[in-house]
Amino acid sequence: MKQLLLLVVFTTSLTGAIAQSKLANDGQFIFLKNGNLLDEAVFYYDDKDYETALPFYKALEQKYPDDVAFTYRLGVCYTYSKTEANKSIEYLLKAKYVDSSIAELNYQLGRAYYTNYEFDKATTYLTTFINQYPAHPITKSAKELLRSTQNGKTVMHNATANYLVFNADSAVNTVYAEYAPLVDASNKKLYYTMRGDTNIVNGKHDKLITTFDYNENIMLQSGDKFALPQSLPKPINSRKHDATLALVKNKLYIYRDKKRRGSGDFFEVTNGKVIPLKGINTKAWEGSATFFNEGNTVVFSSIRKHGTGGRDLYIATRKDDNKWNTAQLLPTINTELDEDAPYFDVDKNELYFSSKGHNAIGGYDVFNSKYNNGTFEIPINIGYPINSIADDIYYTKATASEYYFASNRMGGFGSYDIYKSCTVNTNAPYKGLAILSGKLKNVAPNKTFKVYAQNTASNTQELVGNFSANEFDNNIAFPLQSGIVYTIAPANNVDSITTLKKITIDLTANTKQTVTQQFDFLKPISVPVIATFVTPVEKPTEANTLPVETPKQVATTFAIKPIYFKLNSSKVSAAQEEYLKTFALDLKQKSIPQLEILGYTDPTGSIKLNNKLAQRRAEAVASLLRRYGAKVKYWTVKGVGVYPNCTNADEKCRVAVMNPVWD
């Protein structure tokens, strides 16, 4: 199912104590002295294993907060986090403030805003990077990401609230990877593929499993959706890679990679035997397939020499019981990027598949194409919330209104989870996407919580996903869809959720809303929706839904003094520094979302020199506030130039002013 890549990595041991790092002229980092912590961070970062590198750079940045190298790389790592991607912007902006010459900085900021669904800002930074570095090695990637960003704006604009997406259940999904779901005609059996170190074949662990190379196994969950899934016995599962492929009239087709080299083939399970599909299987990789026309037509994915590009979809018809005619490319379906995971809905006469091309908003998106008179029409992106900026793949039908698919989106249990989508009966206005983002207060580290969505059609609570207090700082992040009422509850007693104290967030109104109490904030993403929320109390037996209130204007009042400078100087006086120290402590206690610092000069001197002096004055104030621990999420530090209406060398014009920004 998934191609395997064997990597042999050679590394040089680095010794010594961490001291500092700097940027070379080409924007690359040169580490002068280092130790074990840095060894690990650099090893995983250079191997593009950013999630593993993340905790190492967290520790480095906390120990050396003024080191732009650590700040920058921490920001990059956060963009790949499934739970803390919202933090990436803060650290990348901090790096940009310290050293805006980092070559890839605008690209990474574009990625960060894209990851957080802030497509307008992502477009700005990506466009800037492309214009700055047209021949840079990652400019091609920047252009592809810009295309996804522009697609995202369109897809989100056209999104509806007709679908509810929720995590299948914790019995199926684990901390590892689950994908390629198949549902039988009775809707009582769920077949799927699992890849993780809990893979067990006939009661024995696979001896070939290593940390970096798990076997794929075919799993089955029967009856009750909370029943423990079982690994299927021989001949379906073997000692190699085995994965779900298709169900045709309850006949199972599977994928198997006998040699574990990423060149797997398709097999039909018949009368206790596993029979290869002749005419379909080649020396190339065949990955996923769907059958229709009474099982006599197959659409499948493969990587072949004369394909359109990457993974392509092919179609073939059956010659006899176990032989197939030569496969043909699907011209309207394939792009120069990857297409995979086809599923044909015989009731709708539509082909569903996942693609990185067309107008995908990121990774794989699910598309559908009408099938008329032997021809597939131009594919259509089925939109948000089924599609996200992550990989959304293996879309398959359960009932007329329910579908399963796999995704590695934020909020899942593991690398890939199986999700379920269903239509909901709601007329609620759709306002877009928001990211639940904040800090859990008075909560033990690593305590797990679950997010439920209210299904208005059945009036039931559906599990959407989970999150846990971060090991280091209790921060959490989770994507929410407008038009749905959400409930946050402790992970224990999930079967008795109606007896738990609930926190309900209703994002359907036109105005900003707040659920009062202790959670910090809900960050709006390109939509005017914001909420604050609370952690469940220690007594989980009390049923209660908190009221939703209109947020009030922040009561804190800042009486901020201007900072004055001597002629042609950007040095802050001792008295002014004492004031900034006090003000920084105030900001640390009363955190504000954004602080704008503007530097000015009097009209003496040239425009060029005045602009530079104004910038230095603003930066001098910002530097001192940072030094004394001011807690500000976003900083705007700008040299404006000559103070408005200033006509002489007046001290009042040689100033830096500070303005808190609340919106």
XYZ file of C-alpha atoms in Angstrom:
663
model
C 0.000 0.000 0.000
C 2.682 2.452 0.973
C 6.026 2.408 -0.753
C 9.025 1.667 1.415
C 12.228 3.651 1.234
C 15.335 2.211 2.853
C 17.627 4.948 4.110
C 21.201 4.380 5.214
C 22.246 7.392 7.273
C 25.831 8.276 8.155
C 26.445 10.955 10.762
C 29.466 12.511 12.416
C 29.571 12.696 16.178
C 29.511 16.221 17.559
C 30.880 17.005 20.980
C 31.283 19.962 23.256
C 28.985 22.357 25.040
C 26.292 24.379 23.309
C 27.370 27.966 22.956
C 25.850 29.802 20.019
C 24.939 29.584 16.348
C 24.941 32.081 13.540
C 23.769 32.562 9.994
C 26.133 32.337 7.058
C 25.775 34.724 4.119
C 23.618 32.210 2.235
C 21.163 31.984 5.110
C 22.325 28.528 6.258
C 23.029 27.887 9.924
C 26.574 27.266 11.123
C 26.769 25.679 14.584
C 29.935 26.747 16.334
C 29.808 24.568 19.440
C 27.317 21.928 20.365
C 26.435 19.028 22.615
C 24.154 16.007 22.736
C 20.922 18.000 22.789
C 21.933 19.891 19.693
C 23.190 16.695 18.042
C 19.730 15.200 18.301
C 17.971 18.370 17.170
C 20.157 18.817 14.092
C 20.046 15.124 13.182
C 16.244 14.966 13.062
C 15.844 18.424 11.541
C 18.256 17.685 8.697
C 16.452 14.371 8.162
C 13.219 16.404 7.836
C 11.754 14.570 10.831
C 10.446 17.817 12.280
C 8.014 16.341 14.795
C 10.800 14.355 16.427
C 13.103 17.381 16.345
C 10.449 19.597 17.980
C 11.046 18.798 21.686
C 14.809 19.219 21.240
C 14.414 22.674 19.729
C 11.896 23.557 22.434
C 14.555 22.851 25.031
C 17.240 24.707 23.087
C 15.060 27.780 22.524
C 14.060 27.890 26.190
C 17.712 27.764 27.226
C 18.904 30.204 24.549
C 15.909 32.456 23.751
C 18.080 35.052 22.006
C 19.545 32.561 19.525
C 17.787 33.208 16.226
C 18.822 29.813 14.849
C 16.909 27.941 17.539
C 13.945 30.310 17.341
C 13.698 29.889 13.579
C 14.012 26.121 13.585
C 11.531 25.790 16.434
C 9.031 27.757 14.362
C 9.618 25.475 11.382
C 9.149 22.366 13.539
C 5.881 23.701 14.943
C 4.404 23.936 11.425
C 4.585 20.136 11.229
C 3.012 19.530 14.639
C -0.435 17.939 14.735
C -1.240 19.590 18.066
C 0.775 22.816 18.262
C 0.975 24.180 14.713
C -0.636 27.403 15.939
C 2.629 28.293 17.727
C 4.703 28.340 14.538
C 3.758 31.904 13.571
C 4.896 33.396 16.874
C 8.413 31.968 16.666
C 8.910 32.640 12.965
C 7.827 36.262 13.424
C 10.253 36.531 16.327
C 13.032 35.181 14.091
C 12.077 37.645 11.362
C 12.246 40.515 13.837
C 15.757 39.501 14.945
C 17.159 38.625 11.520
C 15.017 39.221 8.451
C 17.835 38.084 6.141
C 17.159 34.356 6.645
C 16.632 33.205 3.080
C 13.743 30.789 3.632
C 11.986 32.814 6.337
C 9.173 34.206 4.186
C 8.556 30.745 2.761
C 8.314 29.231 6.237
C 6.011 32.044 7.396
C 3.837 31.329 4.376
C 3.743 27.665 5.379
C 2.909 28.585 8.969
C -0.048 30.775 8.012
C -1.193 28.150 5.499
C -1.028 25.438 8.174
C -3.249 27.614 10.355
C -5.721 28.264 7.502
C -4.803 31.956 7.271
C -4.653 31.850 3.491
C -4.476 35.596 2.805
C -1.341 36.081 4.911
C 0.126 32.860 3.541
C -0.323 34.219 0.020
C 1.515 37.427 0.925
C 4.580 35.717 2.372
C 4.806 33.026 -0.306
C 4.533 35.597 -3.086
C 7.253 37.688 -1.442
C 9.565 34.674 -1.222
C 8.979 33.662 -4.847
C 9.734 37.190 -6.039
C 12.833 37.427 -3.833
C 14.316 34.061 -4.789
C 13.071 32.925 -8.221
C 15.936 30.410 -8.556
C 15.981 29.084 -4.969
C 15.871 25.258 -4.634
C 12.539 25.428 -2.783
C 10.892 28.021 -5.038
C 9.099 25.220 -6.892
C 7.687 24.000 -3.577
C 6.703 27.576 -2.729
C 4.775 27.869 -6.000
C 2.986 24.574 -5.323
C 2.113 25.722 -1.810
C 0.876 29.052 -3.175
C -1.407 27.150 -5.538
C -2.753 25.102 -2.617
C -3.245 28.306 -0.614
C -5.243 29.929 -3.401
C -7.261 26.735 -3.794
C -7.883 26.767 -0.056
C -9.394 30.247 -0.194
C -11.816 29.114 -2.902
C -12.709 25.802 -1.265
C -13.293 27.381 2.143
C -15.394 30.130 0.569
C -17.637 27.505 -1.036
C -17.793 25.247 2.035
C -21.129 24.181 3.497
C -22.217 22.975 6.903
C -23.968 19.899 5.490
C -21.331 17.428 6.664
C -20.218 16.361 10.107
C -16.783 14.740 10.333
C -15.766 12.802 13.424
C -13.159 10.279 14.503
C -14.351 6.693 13.942
C -13.616 5.523 17.516
C -10.771 4.818 19.896
C -11.106 1.049 19.486
C -10.016 1.349 15.846
C -7.672 4.323 15.948
C -4.423 4.117 17.891
C -1.251 6.156 18.225
C -0.081 4.473 15.014
C -1.554 4.509 11.489
C -4.984 3.236 10.438
C -6.286 3.766 6.907
C -7.976 2.213 3.824
C -11.355 1.445 5.482
C -13.888 -0.895 3.837
C -17.453 -1.480 5.057
C -19.458 -4.583 4.147
C -23.020 -4.453 2.785
C -24.554 -4.994 6.233
C -22.625 -2.014 7.640
C -21.596 -4.256 10.548
C -18.050 -5.107 9.510
C -15.244 -2.612 9.143
C -12.086 -3.833 7.429
C -9.063 -1.555 7.501
C -5.276 -1.476 7.384
C -3.151 -0.904 10.462
C 0.547 -0.109 10.576
C 2.221 -0.004 13.968
C 4.167 -1.988 16.513
C 0.976 -3.572 17.860
C 0.603 -5.562 14.642
C 0.084 -9.192 15.588
C -0.234 -12.052 13.102
C -1.792 -15.247 14.469
C -0.909 -14.181 17.982
C 2.790 -13.602 17.271
C 4.635 -10.338 16.851
C 6.330 -9.876 13.498
C 10.051 -10.315 14.141
C 10.881 -8.065 11.181
C 9.290 -5.004 12.736
C 11.744 -2.257 13.683
C 11.224 1.270 14.935
C 11.193 2.685 11.405
C 9.626 -0.195 9.460
C 6.286 -1.595 10.548
C 4.300 -4.218 8.704
C 0.839 -3.478 7.376
C -1.885 -5.808 8.646
C -5.537 -6.195 7.718
C -7.851 -5.682 10.686
C -11.554 -6.395 11.193
C -13.988 -4.833 13.628
C -17.291 -6.719 13.752
C -20.639 -5.871 15.316
C -20.485 -3.256 18.073
C -18.448 -0.219 17.013
C -16.605 -0.360 20.347
C -15.606 -4.017 19.834
C -11.891 -4.727 19.855
C -10.618 -5.189 16.282
C -8.865 -8.408 15.334
C -5.992 -9.114 12.965
C -7.261 -11.444 10.226
C -5.637 -14.900 10.036
C -3.784 -16.567 7.184
C -3.975 -16.515 4.220
C -5.197 -12.894 4.379
C -2.383 -11.686 6.609
C 1.136 -12.917 6.007
C 4.609 -12.090 7.269
C 4.830 -9.252 4.731
C 2.796 -6.125 4.009
C -0.930 -6.875 3.660
C -3.526 -4.137 3.206
C -7.216 -3.751 2.452
C -8.056 -3.068 -1.186
C -11.760 -3.554 -2.016
C -14.964 -5.422 -1.180
C -17.070 -6.694 -4.098
C -20.264 -8.457 -3.011
C -18.434 -9.170 0.256
C -15.511 -10.732 -1.620
C -12.303 -9.268 -0.251
C -9.465 -8.004 -2.434
C -6.139 -7.241 -0.798
C -2.773 -5.637 -1.489
C 0.374 -7.596 -0.695
C 4.037 -6.706 -0.940
C 5.803 -10.060 -0.816
C 9.336 -8.691 -1.078
C 8.759 -5.607 1.108
C 10.214 -3.402 -1.628
C 7.285 -1.151 -2.403
C 6.275 -3.077 -5.542
C 3.158 -4.760 -4.207
C 0.367 -6.442 -6.173
C -3.374 -7.094 -5.976
C -4.925 -10.385 -4.860
C -8.421 -11.845 -4.666
C -9.373 -13.890 -1.603
C -11.379 -16.902 -2.841
C -12.166 -20.160 -1.051
C -9.385 -19.724 1.439
C -6.824 -18.890 -1.244
C -5.126 -15.651 -2.249
C -5.052 -15.410 -6.060
C -3.104 -12.696 -7.975
C -4.909 -10.518 -10.525
C -3.256 -11.333 -13.843
C -3.065 -8.471 -16.288
C -3.245 -5.893 -13.505
C -0.158 -6.841 -11.539
C 3.158 -5.748 -13.036
C 6.706 -5.187 -11.824
C 5.649 -1.623 -11.035
C 3.855 -0.513 -7.871
C 0.088 -1.056 -7.720
C -1.423 0.516 -4.644
C -5.217 0.751 -4.355
C -8.268 -0.218 -6.417
C -12.049 -0.150 -6.775
C -14.344 -2.460 -8.760
C -17.706 -1.773 -10.444
C -19.856 -3.063 -13.303
C -20.544 -6.255 -11.332
C -16.847 -6.489 -10.553
C -15.880 -6.563 -14.229
C -14.256 -3.109 -14.342
C -11.441 -1.940 -12.105
C -9.902 1.488 -11.495
C -6.565 1.306 -9.719
C -3.491 3.372 -8.871
C -0.020 2.581 -10.140
C 3.353 4.164 -10.862
C 4.253 3.283 -14.438
C 6.849 4.392 -16.934
C 4.521 6.193 -19.337
C 2.164 7.677 -16.754
C 1.100 11.305 -16.384
C 3.256 11.793 -13.302
C 3.756 10.077 -9.957
C 0.835 7.898 -8.974
C -1.842 7.671 -11.675
C -5.249 6.033 -11.999
C -5.813 3.348 -14.632
C -8.919 1.503 -15.811
C -9.186 -2.092 -17.034
C -11.949 -4.586 -17.855
C -12.100 -8.260 -16.990
C -11.142 -10.757 -19.705
C -12.216 -13.899 -17.830
C -12.489 -15.063 -14.234
C -8.960 -14.101 -13.264
C -7.460 -12.248 -16.230
C -7.755 -8.607 -17.197
C -7.324 -6.614 -20.385
C -4.553 -4.027 -20.755
C -5.082 -1.065 -18.442
C -5.541 2.475 -19.794
C -4.825 5.850 -18.189
C -7.779 8.011 -17.141
C -7.055 11.295 -18.985
C -9.475 13.652 -17.176
C -8.509 12.291 -13.751
C -4.719 12.236 -13.738
C -2.415 15.225 -13.220
C 1.352 15.631 -13.022
C 0.970 15.111 -9.262
C -0.276 12.017 -7.412
C -3.707 10.392 -7.714
C -4.580 7.435 -5.495
C -7.257 5.607 -3.469
C -10.164 5.308 -5.977
C -13.668 4.311 -4.868
C -16.629 3.894 -7.232
C -20.096 4.612 -5.805
C -22.396 2.435 -7.924
C -25.543 4.160 -6.614
C -24.378 7.625 -7.669
C -22.349 6.409 -10.654
C -19.449 8.513 -9.377
C -15.757 7.871 -8.914
C -14.203 9.196 -5.708
C -10.428 9.436 -5.477
C -7.699 11.446 -3.766
C -5.345 13.796 -5.584
C -2.584 16.268 -4.840
C -3.362 18.010 -8.120
C -6.440 19.712 -9.606
C -7.536 22.301 -7.014
C -6.404 20.437 -3.890
C -5.905 22.615 -0.814
C -3.076 20.528 0.606
C -1.738 17.000 0.553
C -4.357 14.635 -0.803
C -7.901 15.980 -1.256
C -10.946 13.861 -2.067
C -12.530 14.502 -5.487
C -15.463 12.983 -7.324
C -16.135 12.539 -11.029
C -19.407 11.596 -12.745
C -19.249 8.524 -14.997
C -21.352 8.941 -18.143
C -21.322 6.639 -21.166
C -17.900 5.256 -20.387
C -16.356 8.691 -19.768
C -15.337 10.372 -16.522
C -16.222 14.061 -16.208
C -13.914 16.783 -14.862
C -13.293 16.087 -11.141
C -14.786 18.286 -8.416
C -13.234 18.913 -4.999
C -15.827 17.699 -2.471
C -14.712 20.475 -0.128
C -14.309 21.235 3.555
C -14.771 19.762 6.194
C -13.976 16.426 4.541
C -10.914 17.925 2.889
C -8.299 19.738 4.957
C -4.723 20.948 4.507
C -3.619 17.451 5.572
C -3.895 14.197 3.606
C -7.515 13.092 3.188
C -7.653 9.765 1.417
C -9.395 6.368 1.030
C -12.927 7.756 0.875
C -15.412 4.864 0.894
C -19.157 4.453 1.339
C -20.892 2.912 4.350
C -24.532 3.947 3.802
C -26.391 6.430 1.619
C -25.422 9.247 4.000
C -22.271 7.943 5.691
C -18.715 7.626 4.386
C -15.394 6.643 5.905
C -11.986 8.061 5.028
C -8.475 8.345 6.464
C -6.636 11.525 7.389
C -3.567 12.743 9.262
C -5.249 16.036 10.225
C -4.861 17.797 13.554
C -6.578 16.251 16.551
C -6.179 12.593 15.640
C -4.991 9.725 17.799
C -2.012 8.817 15.589
C -0.258 9.473 12.298
C -3.345 8.474 10.267
C -6.815 7.912 11.704
C -10.037 6.645 10.195
C -12.807 9.263 10.162
C -16.500 9.077 9.433
C -18.533 11.730 7.630
C -22.297 12.020 7.556
C -24.832 14.531 6.342
C -26.528 16.635 9.000
C -29.844 18.431 8.983
C -28.866 21.989 9.788
C -29.706 25.418 8.456
C -27.003 27.075 10.532
C -24.970 29.713 8.707
C -21.478 28.511 7.893
C -18.772 30.877 9.079
C -15.626 28.903 8.312
C -12.902 27.246 10.323
C -11.594 28.123 13.757
C -8.733 26.653 15.733
C -9.347 25.835 19.377
C -6.100 27.119 20.819
C -5.111 27.800 24.376
C -3.744 26.524 27.666
C -5.438 24.090 30.023
C -5.434 25.541 33.525
C -5.292 23.478 36.723
C -4.852 20.288 34.713
C -2.297 17.545 35.288
C 0.218 17.146 32.426
C -0.785 14.658 29.708
C -4.372 14.409 30.951
C -6.471 13.431 27.943
C -9.680 15.180 26.871
C -12.095 14.330 24.100
C -14.010 16.634 21.760
C -17.580 15.734 20.835
C -19.818 17.311 18.200
C -23.579 17.533 18.487
C -25.248 15.685 15.593
C -28.449 17.685 15.232
C -30.037 15.043 13.001
C -29.847 12.259 15.605
C -29.386 14.454 18.697
C -26.347 12.408 19.717
C -22.794 13.247 20.702
C -20.251 12.111 18.088
C -16.553 11.796 18.955
C -14.578 14.218 16.777
C -11.126 13.657 18.235
C -8.993 14.104 21.298
C -6.223 16.233 22.703
C -4.094 16.154 25.809
C -2.303 18.637 27.986
C 1.158 19.090 26.535
C 3.951 17.554 28.555
C 5.785 20.869 28.774
C 3.214 23.623 29.021
C -0.369 22.257 28.882
C -1.004 23.974 25.538
C -3.564 22.429 23.180
C -4.837 23.104 19.670
C -7.769 21.576 17.827
C -9.680 22.504 14.619
C -13.378 23.354 14.919
C -16.037 23.774 12.255
C -18.594 26.551 12.457
C -22.220 25.499 12.523
C -21.599 22.664 14.996
C -21.992 22.651 18.788
C -18.931 21.121 20.468
C -18.480 19.558 23.897
C -15.165 19.027 25.685
C -15.039 16.312 28.328
C -12.449 14.255 30.219
C -11.494 11.017 28.505
C -12.807 8.839 31.318
C -16.507 7.914 31.495
C -17.024 8.669 27.805
C -19.921 6.206 27.700
C -21.743 8.403 30.206
C -21.067 11.747 28.622
C -24.485 13.123 29.573
C -23.441 12.902 33.234
C -20.267 14.904 32.708
C -19.921 18.605 33.148
C -19.880 19.907 29.584
C -18.374 22.909 27.883
C -20.422 23.858 24.858
C -19.089 26.157 22.134
C -21.678 27.315 19.601
C -20.037 28.925 16.561
C -23.204 29.589 14.563
C -23.954 33.194 15.465
C -22.933 36.184 13.406
C -21.104 37.917 16.241
C -18.147 36.947 18.354
C -19.031 34.690 21.244
C -17.445 33.737 24.519
C -17.978 30.745 26.748
C -16.789 32.188 30.039
C -14.399 30.742 32.616
C -10.811 29.587 32.409
C -9.575 28.495 28.974
C -7.540 31.229 27.322
C -8.844 31.819 23.794
C -10.114 30.453 20.506
C -8.118 31.957 17.674
C -10.201 32.995 14.642
C -8.929 31.820 11.268
C -10.045 34.166 8.476
C -13.531 34.363 9.990
C -15.087 36.628 12.651
C -15.604 33.835 15.184
C -13.886 33.776 18.559
C -14.559 32.058 21.858
C -12.947 31.446 25.195
C -13.681 28.290 27.092
C -13.140 26.387 30.329
C -11.547 23.191 31.509
C -13.878 20.534 32.984
C -14.025 20.732 36.775
C -12.687 18.021 39.050
C -16.203 16.675 39.786
C -17.291 15.023 36.502
C -20.705 13.940 37.742
C -22.466 17.269 37.573
C -24.438 17.888 34.375
C -24.350 21.477 33.247
C -23.997 23.471 30.041
C -22.317 26.827 30.382
C -24.108 29.850 28.938
C -22.719 31.619 25.892
C -22.235 35.332 26.369
C -21.260 38.227 24.159
C -17.657 39.170 24.996
C -17.090 42.426 26.770
C -14.401 44.951 25.948
C -11.200 44.144 27.813
C -11.328 46.016 31.103
C -7.584 46.449 31.538
C -6.484 50.040 30.892
C -2.891 50.773 29.918
C -1.588 54.271 30.647
C 1.485 54.059 28.443
C 4.122 56.750 28.520
C 6.092 57.674 25.400
C 9.849 57.067 25.383
C 11.877 60.179 24.499
C 15.399 60.245 23.055
C 18.264 62.710 22.838
C 19.177 64.303 19.517
C 20.499 61.751 16.980
C 20.390 58.994 19.616
C 18.518 55.712 19.966
C 19.799 54.980 23.471
C 17.139 54.660 26.153
C 17.958 56.660 29.289
C 18.271 54.937 32.675
C 15.033 56.497 33.915
C 13.131 55.460 30.785
C 14.579 51.949 31.067
C 13.227 51.645 34.612
C 9.802 52.582 33.292
C 10.049 49.975 30.502
C 11.050 47.368 33.071
C 7.908 48.115 35.085
C 5.758 48.162 31.960
C 7.222 44.815 30.825
C 6.234 43.235 34.135
C 2.748 44.649 33.669
C 2.576 43.103 30.189
C 3.809 39.810 31.573
C 0.885 39.693 33.999
C -1.765 41.121 31.638
C -0.860 39.495 28.342
C -2.101 41.362 25.263
C -2.404 39.900 21.766
C -0.353 42.538 19.944
C 1.865 45.519 20.736
C 2.707 48.159 18.148
C 5.904 50.161 18.718
C 6.451 53.145 16.428
C 9.671 55.165 16.267
C 9.844 58.848 15.244
C 12.417 61.632 14.725
C 12.432 65.388 14.399
C 12.834 66.861 10.875
C 16.559 67.630 11.151
C 18.732 65.445 8.923
C 18.029 63.546 5.703
C 14.970 61.379 5.147
C 17.140 58.259 4.816
C 18.966 58.861 8.104
C 15.761 59.781 9.919
C 14.051 56.578 8.783
C 16.971 54.491 10.047
C 17.081 56.375 13.350
C 13.327 55.970 13.834
C 13.665 52.218 13.270
C 16.524 51.938 15.765
C 14.485 53.769 18.397
C 11.528 51.419 17.972
C 13.829 48.398 18.117
C 15.584 49.697 21.229
C 12.272 49.873 23.087
C 11.176 46.441 21.868
C 14.511 44.918 22.856
C 14.233 46.148 26.432
C 10.635 44.995 26.783
C 11.613 41.525 25.570
C 14.609 41.467 27.907
C 12.379 42.150 30.894
C 9.858 39.437 29.974
C 6.992 41.299 28.298
C 4.363 38.754 27.233
C 3.058 39.770 23.812
C 1.885 37.362 21.135
C 2.613 39.547 18.103
C 5.045 42.454 17.879
C 4.911 45.261 15.341
C 8.149 47.259 15.478
C 8.386 50.009 12.890
C 10.333 53.188 12.253
C 7.873 55.715 10.835
C 10.240 58.635 10.268
C 9.536 62.295 11.056
C 6.842 62.860 13.673
C 3.640 64.343 12.136
C 3.451 68.156 12.110
C 6.893 68.479 13.702
C 8.669 71.593 12.399
C 11.786 71.910 14.580
C 14.236 69.972 16.752
C 11.618 69.383 19.437
C 12.230 66.609 21.995
C 8.567 65.615 21.693
C 9.280 64.516 18.112
C 12.216 62.282 19.109
C 10.010 59.558 20.512
C 8.869 55.957 20.427
C 5.211 55.278 21.216
C 3.630 51.977 22.243
C 0.073 51.026 21.315
C -1.641 47.784 22.424
C -3.807 46.247 19.693
C -6.773 44.171 20.844
C -8.331 43.071 17.541
